[in-house]
PDB file of C-alpha atoms in Angstrom:
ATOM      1  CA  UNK A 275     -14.604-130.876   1.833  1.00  0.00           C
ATOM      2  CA  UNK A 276     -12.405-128.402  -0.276  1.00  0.00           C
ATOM      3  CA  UNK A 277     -13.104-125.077  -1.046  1.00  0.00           C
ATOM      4  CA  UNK A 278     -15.074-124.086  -4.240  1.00  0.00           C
ATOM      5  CA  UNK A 279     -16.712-127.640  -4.764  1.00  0.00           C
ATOM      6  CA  UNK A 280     -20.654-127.426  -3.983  1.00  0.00           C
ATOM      7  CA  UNK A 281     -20.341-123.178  -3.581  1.00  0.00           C
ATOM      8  CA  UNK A 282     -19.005-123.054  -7.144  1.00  0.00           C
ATOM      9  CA  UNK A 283     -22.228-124.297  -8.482  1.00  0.00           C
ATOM     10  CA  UNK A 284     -24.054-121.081  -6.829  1.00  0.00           C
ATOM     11  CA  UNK A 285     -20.530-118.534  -6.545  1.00  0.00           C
ATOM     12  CA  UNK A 286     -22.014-116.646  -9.113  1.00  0.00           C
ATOM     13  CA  UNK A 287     -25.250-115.968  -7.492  1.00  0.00           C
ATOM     14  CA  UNK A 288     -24.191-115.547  -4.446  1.00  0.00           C
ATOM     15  CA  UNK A 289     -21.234-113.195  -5.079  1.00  0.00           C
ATOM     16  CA  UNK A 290     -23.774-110.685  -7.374  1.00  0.00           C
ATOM     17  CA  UNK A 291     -22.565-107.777  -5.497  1.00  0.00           C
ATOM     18  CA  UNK A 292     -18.917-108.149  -6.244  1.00  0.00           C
ATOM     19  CA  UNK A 293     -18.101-105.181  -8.631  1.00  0.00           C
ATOM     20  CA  UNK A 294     -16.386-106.399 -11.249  1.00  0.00           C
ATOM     21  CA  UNK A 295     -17.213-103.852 -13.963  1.00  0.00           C
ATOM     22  CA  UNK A 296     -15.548-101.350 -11.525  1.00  0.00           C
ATOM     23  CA  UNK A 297     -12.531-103.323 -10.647  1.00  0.00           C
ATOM     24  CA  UNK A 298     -12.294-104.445 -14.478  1.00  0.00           C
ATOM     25  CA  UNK A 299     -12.107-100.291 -15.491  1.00  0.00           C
ATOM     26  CA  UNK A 300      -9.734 -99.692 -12.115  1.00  0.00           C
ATOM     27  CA  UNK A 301      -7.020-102.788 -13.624  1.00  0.00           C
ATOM     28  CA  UNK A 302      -7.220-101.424 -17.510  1.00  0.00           C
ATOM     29  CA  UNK A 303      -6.679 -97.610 -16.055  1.00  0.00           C
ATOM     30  CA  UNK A 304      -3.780 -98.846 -14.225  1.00  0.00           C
ATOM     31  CA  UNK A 305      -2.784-100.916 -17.198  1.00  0.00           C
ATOM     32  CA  UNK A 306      -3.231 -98.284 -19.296  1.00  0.00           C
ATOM     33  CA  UNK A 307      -0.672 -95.644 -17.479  1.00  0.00           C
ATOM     34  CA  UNK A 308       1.957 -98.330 -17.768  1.00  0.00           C
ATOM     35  CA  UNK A 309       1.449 -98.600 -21.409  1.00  0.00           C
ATOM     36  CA  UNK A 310      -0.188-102.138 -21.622  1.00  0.00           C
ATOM     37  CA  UNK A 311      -3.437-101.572 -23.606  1.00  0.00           C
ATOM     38  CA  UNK A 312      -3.524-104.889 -24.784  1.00  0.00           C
ATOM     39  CA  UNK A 313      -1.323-108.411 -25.203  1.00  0.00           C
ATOM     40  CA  UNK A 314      -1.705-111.260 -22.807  1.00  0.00           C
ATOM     41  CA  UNK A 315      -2.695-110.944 -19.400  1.00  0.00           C
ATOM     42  CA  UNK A 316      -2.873-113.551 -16.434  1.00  0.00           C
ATOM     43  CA  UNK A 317      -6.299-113.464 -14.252  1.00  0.00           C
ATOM     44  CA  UNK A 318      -4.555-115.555 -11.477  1.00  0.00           C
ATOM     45  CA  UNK A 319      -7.161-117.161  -8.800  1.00  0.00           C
ATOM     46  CA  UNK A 320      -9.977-116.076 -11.661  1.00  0.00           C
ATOM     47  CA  UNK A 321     -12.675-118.065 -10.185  1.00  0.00           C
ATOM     48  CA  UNK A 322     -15.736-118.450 -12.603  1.00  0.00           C
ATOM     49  CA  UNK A 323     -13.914-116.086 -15.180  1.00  0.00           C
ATOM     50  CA  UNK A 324     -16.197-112.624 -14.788  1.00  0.00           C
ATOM     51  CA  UNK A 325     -13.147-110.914 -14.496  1.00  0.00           C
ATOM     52  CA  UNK A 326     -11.393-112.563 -17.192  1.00  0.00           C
ATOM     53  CA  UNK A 327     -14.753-112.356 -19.461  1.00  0.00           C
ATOM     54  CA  UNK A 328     -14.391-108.615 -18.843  1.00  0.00           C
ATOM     55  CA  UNK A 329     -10.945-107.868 -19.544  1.00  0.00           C
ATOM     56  CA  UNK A 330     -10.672-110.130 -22.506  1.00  0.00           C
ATOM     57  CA  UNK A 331     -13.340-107.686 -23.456  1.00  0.00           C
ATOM     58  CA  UNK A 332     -11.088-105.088 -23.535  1.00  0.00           C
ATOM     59  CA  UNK A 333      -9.132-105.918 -25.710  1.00  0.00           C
ATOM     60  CA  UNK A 334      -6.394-108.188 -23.255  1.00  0.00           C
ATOM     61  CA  UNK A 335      -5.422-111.591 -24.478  1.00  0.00           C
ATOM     62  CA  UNK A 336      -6.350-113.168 -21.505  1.00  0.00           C
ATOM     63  CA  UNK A 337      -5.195-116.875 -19.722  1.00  0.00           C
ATOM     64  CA  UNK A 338      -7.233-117.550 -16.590  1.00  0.00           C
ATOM     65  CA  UNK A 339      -5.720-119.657 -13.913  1.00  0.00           C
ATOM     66  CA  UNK A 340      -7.312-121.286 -10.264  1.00  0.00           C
ATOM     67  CA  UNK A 341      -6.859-124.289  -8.320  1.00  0.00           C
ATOM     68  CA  UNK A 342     -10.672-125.483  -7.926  1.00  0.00           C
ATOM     69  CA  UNK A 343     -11.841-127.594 -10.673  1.00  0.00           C
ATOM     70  CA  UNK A 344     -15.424-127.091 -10.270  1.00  0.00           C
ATOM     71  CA  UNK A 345     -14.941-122.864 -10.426  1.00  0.00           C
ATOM     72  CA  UNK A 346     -12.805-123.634 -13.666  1.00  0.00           C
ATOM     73  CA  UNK A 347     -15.769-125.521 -15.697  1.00  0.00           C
ATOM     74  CA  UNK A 348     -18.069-122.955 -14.590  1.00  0.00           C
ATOM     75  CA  UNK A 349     -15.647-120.146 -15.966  1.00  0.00           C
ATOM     76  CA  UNK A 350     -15.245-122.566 -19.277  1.00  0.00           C
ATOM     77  CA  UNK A 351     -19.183-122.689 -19.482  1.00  0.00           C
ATOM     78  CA  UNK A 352     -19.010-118.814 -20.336  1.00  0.00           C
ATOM     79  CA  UNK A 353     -16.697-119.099 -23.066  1.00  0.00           C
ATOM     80  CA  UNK A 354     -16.100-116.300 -25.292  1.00  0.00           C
ATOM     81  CA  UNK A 355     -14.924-115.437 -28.625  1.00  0.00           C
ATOM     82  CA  UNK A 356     -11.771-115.648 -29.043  1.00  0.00           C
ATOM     83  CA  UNK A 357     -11.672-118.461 -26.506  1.00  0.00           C
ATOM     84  CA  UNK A 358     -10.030-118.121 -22.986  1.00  0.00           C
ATOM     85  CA  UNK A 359      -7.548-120.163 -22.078  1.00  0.00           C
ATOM     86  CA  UNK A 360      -8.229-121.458 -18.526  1.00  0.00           C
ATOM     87  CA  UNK A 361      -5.402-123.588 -16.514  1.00  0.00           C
ATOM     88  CA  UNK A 362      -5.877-125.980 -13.372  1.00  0.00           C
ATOM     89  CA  UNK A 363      -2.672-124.844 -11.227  1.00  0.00           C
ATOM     90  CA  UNK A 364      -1.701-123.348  -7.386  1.00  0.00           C
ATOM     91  CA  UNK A 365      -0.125-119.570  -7.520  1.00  0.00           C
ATOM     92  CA  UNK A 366       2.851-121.314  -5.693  1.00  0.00           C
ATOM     93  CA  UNK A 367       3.333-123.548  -8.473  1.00  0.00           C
ATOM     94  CA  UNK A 368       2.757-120.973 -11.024  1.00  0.00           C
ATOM     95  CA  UNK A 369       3.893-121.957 -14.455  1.00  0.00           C
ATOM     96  CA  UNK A 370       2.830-120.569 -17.984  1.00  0.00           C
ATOM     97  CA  UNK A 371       4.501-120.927 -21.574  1.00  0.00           C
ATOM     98  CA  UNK A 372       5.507-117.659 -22.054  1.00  0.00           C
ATOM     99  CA  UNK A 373       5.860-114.099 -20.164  1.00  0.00           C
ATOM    100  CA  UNK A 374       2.596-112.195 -19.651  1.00  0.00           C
ATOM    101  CA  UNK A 375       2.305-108.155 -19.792  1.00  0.00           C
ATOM    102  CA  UNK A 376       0.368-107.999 -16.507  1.00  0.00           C
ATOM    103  CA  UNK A 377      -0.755-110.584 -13.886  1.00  0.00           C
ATOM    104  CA  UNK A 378      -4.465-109.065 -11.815  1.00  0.00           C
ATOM    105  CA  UNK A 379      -5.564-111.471  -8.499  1.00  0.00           C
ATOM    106  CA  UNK A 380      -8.616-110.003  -7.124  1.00  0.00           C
ATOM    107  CA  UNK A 381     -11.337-111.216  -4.881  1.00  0.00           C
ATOM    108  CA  UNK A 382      -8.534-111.595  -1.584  1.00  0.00           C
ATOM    109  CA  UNK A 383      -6.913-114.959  -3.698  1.00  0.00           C
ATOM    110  CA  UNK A 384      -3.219-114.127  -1.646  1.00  0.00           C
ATOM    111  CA  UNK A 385      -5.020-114.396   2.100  1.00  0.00           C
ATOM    112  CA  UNK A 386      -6.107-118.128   0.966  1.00  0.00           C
ATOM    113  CA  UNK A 387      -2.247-118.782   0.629  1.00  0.00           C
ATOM    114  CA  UNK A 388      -1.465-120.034   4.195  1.00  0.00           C
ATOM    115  CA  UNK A 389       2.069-120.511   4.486  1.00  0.00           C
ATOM    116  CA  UNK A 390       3.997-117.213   4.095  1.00  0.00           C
ATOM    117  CA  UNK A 391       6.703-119.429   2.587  1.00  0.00           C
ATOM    118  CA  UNK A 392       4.431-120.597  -0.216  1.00  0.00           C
ATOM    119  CA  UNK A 393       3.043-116.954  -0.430  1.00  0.00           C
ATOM    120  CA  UNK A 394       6.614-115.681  -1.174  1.00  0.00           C
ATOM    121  CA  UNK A 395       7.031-118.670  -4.072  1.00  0.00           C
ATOM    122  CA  UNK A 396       3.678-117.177  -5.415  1.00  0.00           C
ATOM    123  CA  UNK A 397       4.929-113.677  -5.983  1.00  0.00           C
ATOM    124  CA  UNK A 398       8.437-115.582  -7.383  1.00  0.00           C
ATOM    125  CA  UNK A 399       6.539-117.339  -9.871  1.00  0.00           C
ATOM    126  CA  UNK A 400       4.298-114.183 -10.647  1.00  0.00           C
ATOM    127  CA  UNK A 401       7.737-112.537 -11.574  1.00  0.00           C
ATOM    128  CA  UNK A 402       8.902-115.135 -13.344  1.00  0.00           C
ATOM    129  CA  UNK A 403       5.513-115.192 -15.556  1.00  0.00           C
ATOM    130  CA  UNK A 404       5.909-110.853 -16.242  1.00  0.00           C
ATOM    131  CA  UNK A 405       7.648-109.425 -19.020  1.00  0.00           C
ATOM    132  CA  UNK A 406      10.134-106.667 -17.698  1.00  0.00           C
ATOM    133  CA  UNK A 407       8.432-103.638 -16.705  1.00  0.00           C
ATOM    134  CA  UNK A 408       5.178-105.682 -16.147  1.00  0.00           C
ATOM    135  CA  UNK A 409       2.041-105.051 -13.943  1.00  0.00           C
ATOM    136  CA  UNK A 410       1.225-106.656 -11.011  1.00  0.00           C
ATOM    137  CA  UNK A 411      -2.371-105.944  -9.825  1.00  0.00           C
ATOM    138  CA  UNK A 412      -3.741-107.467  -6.565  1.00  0.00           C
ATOM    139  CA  UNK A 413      -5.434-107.605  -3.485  1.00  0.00           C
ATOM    140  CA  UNK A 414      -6.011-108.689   0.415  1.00  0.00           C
ATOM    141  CA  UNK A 415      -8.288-108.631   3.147  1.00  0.00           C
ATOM    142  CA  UNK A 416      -6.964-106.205   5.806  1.00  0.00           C
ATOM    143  CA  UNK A 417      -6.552-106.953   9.750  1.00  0.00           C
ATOM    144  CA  UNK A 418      -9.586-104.734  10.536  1.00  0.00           C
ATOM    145  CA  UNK A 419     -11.261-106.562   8.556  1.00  0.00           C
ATOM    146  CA  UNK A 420     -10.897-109.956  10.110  1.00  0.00           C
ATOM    147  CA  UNK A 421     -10.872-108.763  13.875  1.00  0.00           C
ATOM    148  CA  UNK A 422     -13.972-106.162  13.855  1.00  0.00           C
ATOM    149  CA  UNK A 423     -15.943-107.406  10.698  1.00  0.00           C
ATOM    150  CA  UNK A 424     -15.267-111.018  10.727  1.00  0.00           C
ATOM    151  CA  UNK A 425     -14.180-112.063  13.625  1.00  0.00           C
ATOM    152  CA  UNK A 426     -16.607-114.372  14.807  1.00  0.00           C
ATOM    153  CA  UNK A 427     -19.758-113.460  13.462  1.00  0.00           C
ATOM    154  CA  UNK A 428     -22.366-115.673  11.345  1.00  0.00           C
ATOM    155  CA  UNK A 429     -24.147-114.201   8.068  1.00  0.00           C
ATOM    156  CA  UNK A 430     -26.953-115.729   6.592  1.00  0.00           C
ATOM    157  CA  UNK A 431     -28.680-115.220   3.065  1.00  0.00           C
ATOM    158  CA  UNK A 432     -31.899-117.235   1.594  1.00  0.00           C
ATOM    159  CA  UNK A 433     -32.920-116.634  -1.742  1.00  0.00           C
ATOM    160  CA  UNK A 434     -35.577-118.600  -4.099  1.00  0.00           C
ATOM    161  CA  UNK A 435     -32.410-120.007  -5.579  1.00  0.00           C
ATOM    162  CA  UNK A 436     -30.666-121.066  -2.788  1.00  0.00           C
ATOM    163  CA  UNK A 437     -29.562-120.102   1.248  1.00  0.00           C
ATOM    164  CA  UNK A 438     -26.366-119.667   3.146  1.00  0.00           C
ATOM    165  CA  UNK A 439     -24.993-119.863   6.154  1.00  0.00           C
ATOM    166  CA  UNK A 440     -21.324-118.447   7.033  1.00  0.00           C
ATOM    167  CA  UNK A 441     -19.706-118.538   9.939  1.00  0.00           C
ATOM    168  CA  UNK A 442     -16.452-117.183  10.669  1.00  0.00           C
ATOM    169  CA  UNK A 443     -13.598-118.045  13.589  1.00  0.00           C
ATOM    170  CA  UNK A 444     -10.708-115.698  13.564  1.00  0.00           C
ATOM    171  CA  UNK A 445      -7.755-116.931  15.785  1.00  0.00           C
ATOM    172  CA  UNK A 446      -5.519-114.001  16.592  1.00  0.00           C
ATOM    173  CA  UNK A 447      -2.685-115.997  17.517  1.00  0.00           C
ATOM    174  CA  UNK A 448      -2.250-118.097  13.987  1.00  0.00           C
ATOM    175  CA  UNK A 449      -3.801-114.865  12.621  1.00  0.00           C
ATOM    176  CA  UNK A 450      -6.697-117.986  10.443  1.00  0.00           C
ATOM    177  CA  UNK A 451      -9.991-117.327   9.669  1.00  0.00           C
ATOM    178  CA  UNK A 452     -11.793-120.391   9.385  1.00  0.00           C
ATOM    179  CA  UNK A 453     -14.970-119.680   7.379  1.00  0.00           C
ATOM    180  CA  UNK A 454     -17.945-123.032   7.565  1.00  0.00           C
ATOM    181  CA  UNK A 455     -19.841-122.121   5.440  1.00  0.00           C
ATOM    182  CA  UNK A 456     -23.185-124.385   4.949  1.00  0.00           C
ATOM    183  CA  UNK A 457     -25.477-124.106   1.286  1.00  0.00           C
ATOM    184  CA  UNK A 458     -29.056-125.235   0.660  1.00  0.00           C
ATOM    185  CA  UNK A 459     -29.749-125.955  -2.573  1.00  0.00           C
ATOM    186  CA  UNK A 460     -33.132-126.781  -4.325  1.00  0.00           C
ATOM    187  CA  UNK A 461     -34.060-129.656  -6.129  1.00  0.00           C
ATOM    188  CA  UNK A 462     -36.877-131.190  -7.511  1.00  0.00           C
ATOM    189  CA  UNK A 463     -40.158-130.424  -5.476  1.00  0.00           C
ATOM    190  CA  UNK A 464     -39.764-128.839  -2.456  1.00  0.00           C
ATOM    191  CA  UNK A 465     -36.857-130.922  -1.254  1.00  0.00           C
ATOM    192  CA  UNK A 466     -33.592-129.468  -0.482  1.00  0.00           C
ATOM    193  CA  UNK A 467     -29.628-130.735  -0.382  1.00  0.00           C
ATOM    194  CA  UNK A 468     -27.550-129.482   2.008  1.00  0.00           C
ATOM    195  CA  UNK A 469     -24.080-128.851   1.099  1.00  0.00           C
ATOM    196  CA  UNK A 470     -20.717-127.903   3.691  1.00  0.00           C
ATOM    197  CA  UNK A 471     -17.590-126.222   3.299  1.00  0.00           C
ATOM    198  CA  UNK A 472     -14.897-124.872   4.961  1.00  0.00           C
ATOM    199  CA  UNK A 473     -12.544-122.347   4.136  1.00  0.00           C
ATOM    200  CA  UNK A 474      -9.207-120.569   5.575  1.00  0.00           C
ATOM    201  CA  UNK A 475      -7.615-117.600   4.552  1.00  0.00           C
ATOM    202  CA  UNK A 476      -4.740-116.194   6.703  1.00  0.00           C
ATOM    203  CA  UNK A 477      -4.271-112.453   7.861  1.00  0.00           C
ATOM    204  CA  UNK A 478      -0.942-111.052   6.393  1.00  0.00           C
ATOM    205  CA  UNK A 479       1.226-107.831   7.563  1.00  0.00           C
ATOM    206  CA  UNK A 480       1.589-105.414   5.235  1.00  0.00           C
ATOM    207  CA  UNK A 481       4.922-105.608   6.021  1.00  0.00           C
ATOM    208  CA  UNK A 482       4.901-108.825   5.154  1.00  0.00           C
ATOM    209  CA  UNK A 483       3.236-108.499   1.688  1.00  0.00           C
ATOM    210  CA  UNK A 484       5.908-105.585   0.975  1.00  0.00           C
ATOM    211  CA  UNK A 485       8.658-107.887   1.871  1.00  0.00           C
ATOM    212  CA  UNK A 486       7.697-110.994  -0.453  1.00  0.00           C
ATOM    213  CA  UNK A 487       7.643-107.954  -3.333  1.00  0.00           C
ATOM    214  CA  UNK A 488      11.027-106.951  -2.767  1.00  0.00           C
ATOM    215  CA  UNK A 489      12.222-110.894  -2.603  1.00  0.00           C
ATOM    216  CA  UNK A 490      10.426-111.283  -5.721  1.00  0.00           C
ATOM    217  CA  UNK A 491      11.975-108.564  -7.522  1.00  0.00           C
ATOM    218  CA  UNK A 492       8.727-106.573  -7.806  1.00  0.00           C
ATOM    219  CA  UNK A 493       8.668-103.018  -6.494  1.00  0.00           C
ATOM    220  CA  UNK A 494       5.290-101.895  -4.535  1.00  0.00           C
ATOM    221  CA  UNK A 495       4.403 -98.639  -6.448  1.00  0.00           C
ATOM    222  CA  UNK A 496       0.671 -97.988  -4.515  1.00  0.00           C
ATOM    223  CA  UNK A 497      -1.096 -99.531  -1.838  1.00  0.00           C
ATOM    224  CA  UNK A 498      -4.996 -98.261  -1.844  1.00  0.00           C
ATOM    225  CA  UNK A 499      -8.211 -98.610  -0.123  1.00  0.00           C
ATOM    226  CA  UNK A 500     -10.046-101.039  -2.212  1.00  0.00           C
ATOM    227  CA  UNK A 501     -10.062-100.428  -5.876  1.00  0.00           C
ATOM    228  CA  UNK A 502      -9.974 -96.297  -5.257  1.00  0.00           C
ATOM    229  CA  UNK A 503      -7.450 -93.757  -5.713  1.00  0.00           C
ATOM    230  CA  UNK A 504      -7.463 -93.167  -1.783  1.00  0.00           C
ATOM    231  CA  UNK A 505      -4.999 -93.966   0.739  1.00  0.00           C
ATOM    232  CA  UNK A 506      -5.129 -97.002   2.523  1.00  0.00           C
ATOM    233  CA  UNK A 507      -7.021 -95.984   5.848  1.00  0.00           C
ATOM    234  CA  UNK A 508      -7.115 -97.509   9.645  1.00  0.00           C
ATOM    235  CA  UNK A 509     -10.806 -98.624   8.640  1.00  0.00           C
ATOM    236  CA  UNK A 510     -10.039-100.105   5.335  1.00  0.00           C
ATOM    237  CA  UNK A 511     -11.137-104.032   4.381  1.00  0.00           C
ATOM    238  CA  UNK A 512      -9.253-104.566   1.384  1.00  0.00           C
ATOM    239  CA  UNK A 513      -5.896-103.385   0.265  1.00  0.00           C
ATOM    240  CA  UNK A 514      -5.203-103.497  -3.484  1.00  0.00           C
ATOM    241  CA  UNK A 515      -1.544-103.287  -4.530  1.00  0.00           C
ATOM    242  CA  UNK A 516       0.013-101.900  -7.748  1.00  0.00           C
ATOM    243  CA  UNK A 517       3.319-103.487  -8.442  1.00  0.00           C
ATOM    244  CA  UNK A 518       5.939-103.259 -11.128  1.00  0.00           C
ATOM    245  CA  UNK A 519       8.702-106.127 -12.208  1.00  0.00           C
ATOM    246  CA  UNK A 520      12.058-104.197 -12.267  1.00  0.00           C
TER     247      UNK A 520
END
């Protein structure tokens, strides 16, 4: 089954504890100190939009873009005022009618890339999107977090709404985490449907990431734990990068 079908209909309930509000203040500070305090901005991989709610919110003309069709009707089910434009496209395949002022992709979008080849076209096409001197804001799951968190461990969650379970196999040689992931969802009475899906997201280098940048003509200006100021550290799980287009 492909990724984002039945979870979109619970991604939003399930994900609660993602902090957007804090990630949302983190990308318009960094916006901010390059001098973009408002014009249009790409939310690329946005998912059910909370991101791109927020920032729109901040005054950013905002364009969402993902590849699952089921996340994108749940993002166009929050619509605002003005209304967000949301596009059905692959990062790879990036393609938008006019140049952006900064391009965010949170929530480890880039490790669901599989191919480094396509991964590099991703970054070309962000480039191609930015205006010169544009932002681009992003972020990936780290190696430490795929061999000691991951790995292959199982999680579980049950809720009134709904249950999970997620299971995770990390193959150090292709450097793939497979992640089954299996949903039970009420309906009416006491009956439930059970819903599977399976998802991969590959383990990049740094030096790998760093090396796309410089192909795409984007310079790496900060790599940092999380959404912090800090240094990225041997224990970190996610790296967020702050790039520039020369």
């Amino acid at each position: 089954m492909d990724a984002y079908t039945s979870f979109a209909q619970v991604y939003d309930l399930f994900m609660d504890n993602v902090p957007y509000d804090e990630w949302c203040a983190y990308i318009c500070e960094i916006l901010k100190k390059h001098g973009i305090a408002d014009g249009p901005v790409l939310d690329l991989g946005c998912g059910t939009g909370e991101l791109t709610r927020r920032l729109a919110a901040c005054g950013y003309d905002m364009t969402g873009v993902d590849v699952s069709v089921d996340m994108l009707q749940k993002a166009m089910e929050k619509q605002t005022d003005p209304p967000i434009l949301y596009l059905l496209q692959e990062m790879q395949t990036l393609e938008l009618d006019g140049c952006v002022r900064a391009v965010c992709c949170t929530c480890d979008c880039v490790n669901y890339v599989l191919e480094p080849q396509e991964l590099s076209d991703a970054f070309r096409r962000v480039a191609a999107c930015l205006e010169s001197g544009g932002v681009f804001i992003f972020d990936m799951n780290t190696a430490y977090k795929y061999e000691q968190l991951l790995g292959d461990h199982t999680f579980a969650e049950s809720r009134q709404e709904g249950s999970f379970i997620w299971e995770n196999y990390y193959d150090e040689e292709t450097r793939i985490n497979e992640y089954d992931l299996t949903l039970f969802i009420p309906e009416a009475g006491e009956l439930y449907r059970r819903y599977a899906e399976t998802h991969y997201q590959r383990n990049y280098k740094v030096e790998q990431i760093v090396g796309f940048l410089q192909q795409a003509g984007l310079v790496c200006e900060g790599m940092y734990d999380d959404y912090t100021d800090a240094g990225v550290k041997a224990d970190s799980e996610r790296i967020t990068f702050v790039t520039r287009k020369e």
